[in-house]
Coordinates of C-alpha atoms in Angstrom, one line a residue:
M1 CA 0.0 0.0 0.0
D2 CA 1.7 3.2 -1.1
F3 CA -0.5 5.6 0.9
T4 CA -1.8 6.0 4.4
I5 CA -5.1 6.9 5.9
N6 CA -4.7 9.1 9.0
S7 CA -7.0 8.9 12.1
K8 CA -9.2 11.8 11.0
E9 CA -9.7 10.3 7.6
R10 CA -10.5 6.9 9.1
K11 CA -13.0 8.5 11.5
A12 CA -14.6 10.4 8.6
L13 CA -14.9 7.3 6.4
L14 CA -16.5 5.3 9.2
A15 CA -18.9 8.2 9.9
D16 CA -19.7 8.4 6.1
A17 CA -20.5 4.7 6.0
R18 CA -22.7 4.9 9.0
E19 CA -24.5 8.0 7.7
S20 CA -25.0 6.4 4.3
I21 CA -26.8 3.4 5.8
A22 CA -28.7 5.4 8.4
A23 CA -30.0 7.9 5.7
R24 CA -31.2 5.0 3.6
L25 CA -33.0 3.4 6.5
E26 CA -34.6 6.7 7.4
N27 CA -35.5 7.5 3.7
R28 CA -33.6 10.8 3.7
R29 CA -30.6 12.3 2.0
P30 CA -27.3 11.7 3.8
E31 CA -25.6 14.6 5.6
Y32 CA -21.8 14.2 5.7
S33 CA -19.7 16.4 7.8
R34 CA -15.9 17.0 7.9
D35 CA -13.5 18.2 10.7
P36 CA -12.2 21.7 9.6
E37 CA -8.6 20.4 9.4
L38 CA -9.7 17.5 7.3
Q39 CA -11.8 19.8 5.1
R40 CA -8.7 21.9 4.4
S41 CA -6.7 18.8 3.5
I42 CA -9.5 17.8 1.1
E43 CA -9.7 21.3 -0.5
S44 CA -5.9 21.3 -1.0
G45 CA -6.1 17.9 -2.7
N46 CA -3.9 16.2 -0.1
S47 CA -6.4 13.8 1.5
A48 CA -6.5 10.0 1.1
L49 CA -10.3 10.4 0.8
L50 CA -9.8 11.8 -2.7
R51 CA -7.6 8.9 -3.9
P52 CA -9.3 6.4 -6.3
C53 CA -8.9 2.9 -4.9
G54 CA -10.9 -0.2 -4.3
A55 CA -12.6 -0.7 -0.9
F56 CA -14.8 -3.2 0.9
V57 CA -17.3 -2.4 3.7
T58 CA -18.0 -5.2 6.2
L59 CA -21.0 -5.1 8.6
R60 CA -20.9 -7.3 11.7
K61 CA -23.8 -7.9 14.1
A62 CA -23.0 -9.3 17.5
G63 CA -19.6 -10.4 16.1
S64 CA -21.1 -12.3 13.1
L65 CA -20.9 -11.3 9.5
R66 CA -24.0 -9.3 8.4
G67 CA -22.8 -8.1 5.0
C68 CA -19.7 -7.4 3.0
I69 CA -19.5 -5.9 -0.4
G70 CA -16.7 -4.0 -2.2
R71 CA -14.9 -3.2 -5.4
M72 CA -11.4 -4.5 -6.1
A73 CA -10.6 -1.2 -7.9
S74 CA -12.6 2.0 -8.4
P75 CA -12.1 5.2 -10.5
D76 CA -14.1 7.1 -7.8
P77 CA -12.5 8.8 -4.7
L78 CA -12.2 6.5 -1.7
E79 CA -14.9 8.5 0.2
K80 CA -17.5 7.9 -2.6
T81 CA -16.6 4.2 -2.9
V82 CA -17.0 3.7 0.8
R83 CA -20.4 5.4 0.9
T84 CA -21.6 3.3 -2.0
M85 CA -20.2 0.0 -0.7
A86 CA -21.7 0.7 2.8
C87 CA -25.2 0.7 1.3
E88 CA -24.4 -2.3 -0.8
A89 CA -23.2 -4.2 2.3
A90 CA -26.3 -3.3 4.2
F91 CA -28.9 -3.8 1.5
G92 CA -27.3 -5.6 -1.5
D93 CA -25.3 -8.6 -0.2
P94 CA -27.2 -11.5 -1.7
R95 CA -26.2 -13.7 1.3
F96 CA -28.4 -11.7 3.6
P97 CA -31.8 -10.0 3.6
P98 CA -31.7 -6.2 3.5
L99 CA -30.7 -4.7 6.8
A100 CA -33.7 -3.9 9.0
R101 CA -33.9 -0.7 11.0
D102 CA -34.1 -2.5 14.3
E103 CA -30.8 -4.4 13.5
W104 CA -28.8 -1.3 12.7
P105 CA -27.9 -0.2 16.3
A106 CA -26.2 -3.6 16.9
C107 CA -24.1 -3.4 13.7
G108 CA -20.4 -2.4 13.6
I109 CA -18.6 -1.3 10.5
E110 CA -15.1 -2.3 9.1
I111 CA -13.5 -0.7 6.1
S112 CA -10.8 -2.2 3.9
A113 CA -9.1 0.2 1.5
L114 CA -7.3 -1.9 -1.1
S115 CA -3.9 -1.6 -2.9
P116 CA -3.7 -2.3 -6.6
M117 CA -3.7 -6.0 -7.4
E118 CA -0.5 -7.8 -8.5
V119 CA -0.1 -11.2 -10.2
C120 CA 1.0 -13.9 -7.9
A121 CA 3.2 -16.3 -9.9
D122 CA 3.8 -18.6 -6.9
P123 CA 1.0 -19.2 -4.4
R124 CA 3.6 -20.3 -1.8
Q125 CA 4.7 -16.7 -1.6
V126 CA 1.3 -15.5 -0.2
V127 CA 1.7 -14.2 3.3
V128 CA -1.3 -15.0 5.6
G129 CA -2.6 -11.8 7.2
V130 CA -0.8 -9.6 4.7
H131 CA -2.1 -10.6 1.3
G132 CA -5.7 -10.7 0.1
L133 CA -6.5 -13.0 -2.8
H134 CA -8.5 -12.8 -6.0
L135 CA -8.6 -16.1 -8.0
T136 CA -10.1 -16.5 -11.4
L137 CA -10.3 -19.7 -13.5
R138 CA -12.8 -20.9 -16.2
G139 CA -15.2 -18.0 -15.6
R140 CA -15.3 -18.4 -11.9
S141 CA -13.8 -16.1 -9.3
G142 CA -13.5 -15.5 -5.6
V143 CA -12.1 -12.9 -3.3
L144 CA -10.8 -13.0 0.3
L145 CA -9.7 -10.0 2.2
P146 CA -6.3 -10.3 4.0
Q147 CA -8.0 -10.3 7.5
V148 CA -10.2 -13.4 6.7
P149 CA -7.6 -16.1 7.2
V150 CA -6.4 -14.5 10.5
E151 CA -10.0 -14.3 11.7
Q152 CA -10.6 -18.0 10.8
G153 CA -7.2 -19.2 12.1
W154 CA -6.2 -20.6 8.7
N155 CA -2.7 -21.6 7.7
L156 CA -1.4 -21.0 4.1
D157 CA -2.7 -24.3 2.8
E158 CA -6.2 -23.7 4.2
Y159 CA -6.2 -20.2 2.9
L160 CA -5.3 -21.3 -0.6
D161 CA -7.8 -24.1 -0.5
Y162 CA -10.6 -21.8 0.7
I163 CA -10.0 -19.2 -2.1
C164 CA -10.6 -22.0 -4.5
V165 CA -13.8 -23.1 -2.7
K166 CA -15.0 -19.5 -2.6
A167 CA -14.6 -19.3 -6.4
G168 CA -16.7 -22.5 -6.7
L169 CA -13.6 -24.6 -7.6
P170 CA -12.0 -27.6 -6.1
P171 CA -9.3 -27.1 -3.5
G172 CA -5.8 -26.8 -5.2
S173 CA -7.2 -25.0 -8.3
C174 CA -5.0 -22.0 -7.7
E175 CA -2.1 -24.3 -8.8
N176 CA -3.7 -24.8 -12.2
P177 CA -1.6 -23.2 -14.9
E178 CA -4.7 -21.5 -16.3
A179 CA -5.7 -20.0 -13.0
K180 CA -5.0 -16.3 -12.4
L181 CA -4.2 -15.6 -8.8
L182 CA -3.8 -11.9 -7.8
T183 CA -2.7 -10.5 -4.4
F184 CA -3.4 -7.2 -2.8
T185 CA -2.9 -5.6 0.6
A186 CA -5.4 -3.5 2.6
I187 CA -5.6 -0.8 5.2
V188 CA -8.2 -2.2 7.5
F189 CA -10.0 -0.3 10.3
G190 CA -13.3 -0.3 12.1
E191 CA -15.4 1.1 14.8
D192 CA -14.1 0.4 18.3

């Protein structure tokens, strides 16, 4: 990752994600606010919030996954991508029903800002807890964020097998010469 997201920017992105979801639940326009120092940084073009990059927003309810949607890359500024992906995680993740208003207070938000993806020529070079994975083979694909194998307690072999399963492929498919395995890193932060 060749940029950083400072504490004021992280706080603003988490607030934006929360406001985007709350506004949708309340059927109103979102109202985003910025700390004056951060606003000056944005106006001078020096804020990470303006940088185009991929991002995922993860919602957890009582410690369990409640939604996670993202873009591997985006031409939009990070703040816009986070706002959009927050609503997608809450209302568009096909694994879950749309978030209900009564669930919202129990949900926590985590944001993953992604580096550009790089081709991984040797899956044995993947570092658990550092690299996220994107696997494609025969029209199937799967993505795992870098924090997932740590949360699940997986070793490298389990991580590589699970990316295959996530893509709807048999374990070991990432070793197929036709497979395209990409790695990326992420700046991950959430609500305390």
